Amino acid sequence: MLTIEKLKEFGADVEDGLVRCMNKEDFYLKLVGKAIEDNRLTLLGRQLGEKDLKGAFETAHALKGMYSNLSLNPLTKPISEMTELLRNGTDTDYMPLLNEAMVQFEKLSSL
């Protein structure tokens, strides 16, 4: 079961996330649960594999907003880096950043 304590252990800035959710713990946990159910990280991997940098930017930017607003810092970091590279249309190997995001996502999902 997802708890505030487990999110803290994961590395989320729970206090910041709660402020964004009017200090309603149940609302915050519900939104984090929705983030766990979101499948756009898989979509991002597919877009990167297809070299669809424009689509990948849009997906990464949306994920960055979601993870940032929930203060899920371990996910926000690699996705933010990827978003900025994609914003500039940088043709690079995104796999290390995508892999880091996927590892962190799996950790979050297992809470």
Tab-separated table of C-alpha atoms in Angstrom:
chain	number	residue	atom	x	y	z
A	1	MET	CA	0.000	0.000	0.000
A	2	LEU	CA	1.280	3.426	-0.972
A	3	THR	CA	2.071	5.623	2.025
A	4	ILE	CA	3.671	8.991	2.697
A	5	GLU	CA	6.538	7.265	4.510
A	6	LYS	CA	7.252	4.974	1.565
A	7	LEU	CA	7.234	7.971	-0.788
A	8	LYS	CA	9.726	9.747	1.476
A	9	GLU	CA	11.972	6.667	1.390
A	10	PHE	CA	11.669	6.655	-2.405
A	11	GLY	CA	13.014	10.218	-2.449
A	12	ALA	CA	9.858	12.193	-3.134
A	13	ASP	CA	9.651	15.672	-1.616
A	14	VAL	CA	6.385	14.783	0.069
A	15	GLU	CA	6.054	18.100	1.882
A	16	ASP	CA	6.208	19.996	-1.412
A	17	GLY	CA	3.826	17.554	-3.076
A	18	LEU	CA	1.350	17.909	-0.236
A	19	VAL	CA	1.426	21.706	-0.465
A	20	ARG	CA	0.494	21.402	-4.131
A	21	CYS	CA	-2.424	19.195	-3.064
A	22	MET	CA	-3.775	21.586	-0.424
A	23	ASN	CA	-2.134	19.410	2.266
A	24	LYS	CA	-4.672	16.664	1.580
A	25	GLU	CA	-2.739	13.454	2.028
A	26	ASP	CA	-5.437	11.246	0.490
A	27	PHE	CA	-5.613	13.476	-2.595
A	28	TYR	CA	-1.826	13.454	-2.988
A	29	LEU	CA	-1.669	9.663	-2.673
A	30	LYS	CA	-4.500	9.334	-5.198
A	31	LEU	CA	-2.602	11.473	-7.722
A	32	VAL	CA	0.607	9.513	-7.182
A	33	GLY	CA	-1.429	6.350	-7.782
A	34	LYS	CA	-2.654	7.805	-11.071
A	35	ALA	CA	0.946	8.604	-12.024
A	36	ILE	CA	1.836	4.957	-11.389
A	37	GLU	CA	-1.020	3.865	-13.679
A	38	ASP	CA	0.113	6.253	-16.439
A	39	ASN	CA	1.633	4.439	-19.430
A	40	ARG	CA	3.377	7.359	-21.115
A	41	LEU	CA	6.833	6.218	-20.032
A	42	THR	CA	6.356	3.166	-22.250
A	43	LEU	CA	5.130	5.454	-25.039
A	44	LEU	CA	8.238	7.603	-24.601
A	45	GLY	CA	10.459	4.547	-25.022
A	46	ARG	CA	8.644	3.598	-28.219
A	47	GLN	CA	8.901	7.137	-29.604
A	48	LEU	CA	12.616	7.264	-28.874
A	49	GLY	CA	13.104	3.871	-30.521
A	50	GLU	CA	11.342	5.199	-33.616
A	51	LYS	CA	13.440	8.419	-33.526
A	52	ASP	CA	10.224	10.450	-33.197
A	53	LEU	CA	11.969	13.260	-31.334
A	54	LYS	CA	9.039	15.678	-31.640
A	55	GLY	CA	6.579	13.165	-30.205
A	56	ALA	CA	9.111	12.124	-27.576
A	57	PHE	CA	9.543	15.747	-26.521
A	58	GLU	CA	5.796	16.189	-26.078
A	59	THR	CA	5.537	12.997	-24.036
A	60	ALA	CA	8.635	13.760	-21.932
A	61	HIS	CA	7.383	17.291	-21.289
A	62	ALA	CA	4.028	15.967	-20.063
A	63	LEU	CA	5.755	13.434	-17.805
A	64	LYS	CA	8.071	16.116	-16.463
A	65	GLY	CA	5.065	18.219	-15.494
A	66	MET	CA	3.293	15.322	-13.806
A	67	TYR	CA	6.346	14.080	-11.890
A	68	SER	CA	7.406	17.619	-10.940
A	69	ASN	CA	3.982	18.594	-9.663
A	70	LEU	CA	3.930	15.488	-7.480
A	71	SER	CA	7.544	16.134	-6.389
A	72	LEU	CA	8.629	12.642	-7.435
A	73	ASN	CA	12.250	13.773	-7.619
A	74	PRO	CA	13.894	10.464	-8.586
A	75	LEU	CA	11.687	10.407	-11.708
A	76	THR	CA	11.749	14.134	-12.346
A	77	LYS	CA	15.542	14.298	-12.705
A	78	PRO	CA	16.092	11.956	-15.684
A	79	ILE	CA	12.880	13.055	-17.409
A	80	SER	CA	13.807	16.738	-17.027
A	81	GLU	CA	17.237	16.126	-18.539
A	82	MET	CA	15.660	14.220	-21.407
A	83	THR	CA	13.046	16.923	-21.970
A	84	GLU	CA	15.670	19.626	-22.378
A	85	LEU	CA	17.715	17.535	-24.821
A	86	LEU	CA	14.570	16.759	-26.821
A	87	ARG	CA	13.475	20.397	-26.748
A	88	ASN	CA	16.662	21.191	-28.652
A	89	GLY	CA	16.193	18.247	-31.014
A	90	THR	CA	19.429	16.679	-29.826
A	91	ASP	CA	20.132	13.397	-31.615
A	92	THR	CA	21.789	11.409	-28.841
A	93	ASP	CA	21.492	8.105	-27.023
A	94	TYR	CA	18.558	8.631	-24.684
A	95	MET	CA	18.674	5.087	-23.329
A	96	PRO	CA	20.678	5.842	-20.157
A	97	LEU	CA	18.148	8.497	-19.127
A	98	LEU	CA	15.181	6.365	-20.155
A	99	ASN	CA	16.600	3.371	-18.284
A	100	GLU	CA	17.101	5.478	-15.146
A	101	ALA	CA	13.523	6.740	-15.388
A	102	MET	CA	12.247	3.187	-15.832
A	103	VAL	CA	14.235	1.918	-12.847
A	104	GLN	CA	12.837	4.725	-10.696
A	105	PHE	CA	9.341	4.113	-12.029
A	106	GLU	CA	9.599	0.426	-11.094
A	107	LYS	CA	10.720	1.404	-7.600
A	108	LEU	CA	7.761	3.757	-7.282
A	109	SER	CA	5.369	1.145	-8.639
A	110	SER	CA	6.555	-1.421	-6.106
A	111	LEU	CA	5.727	0.808	-3.146
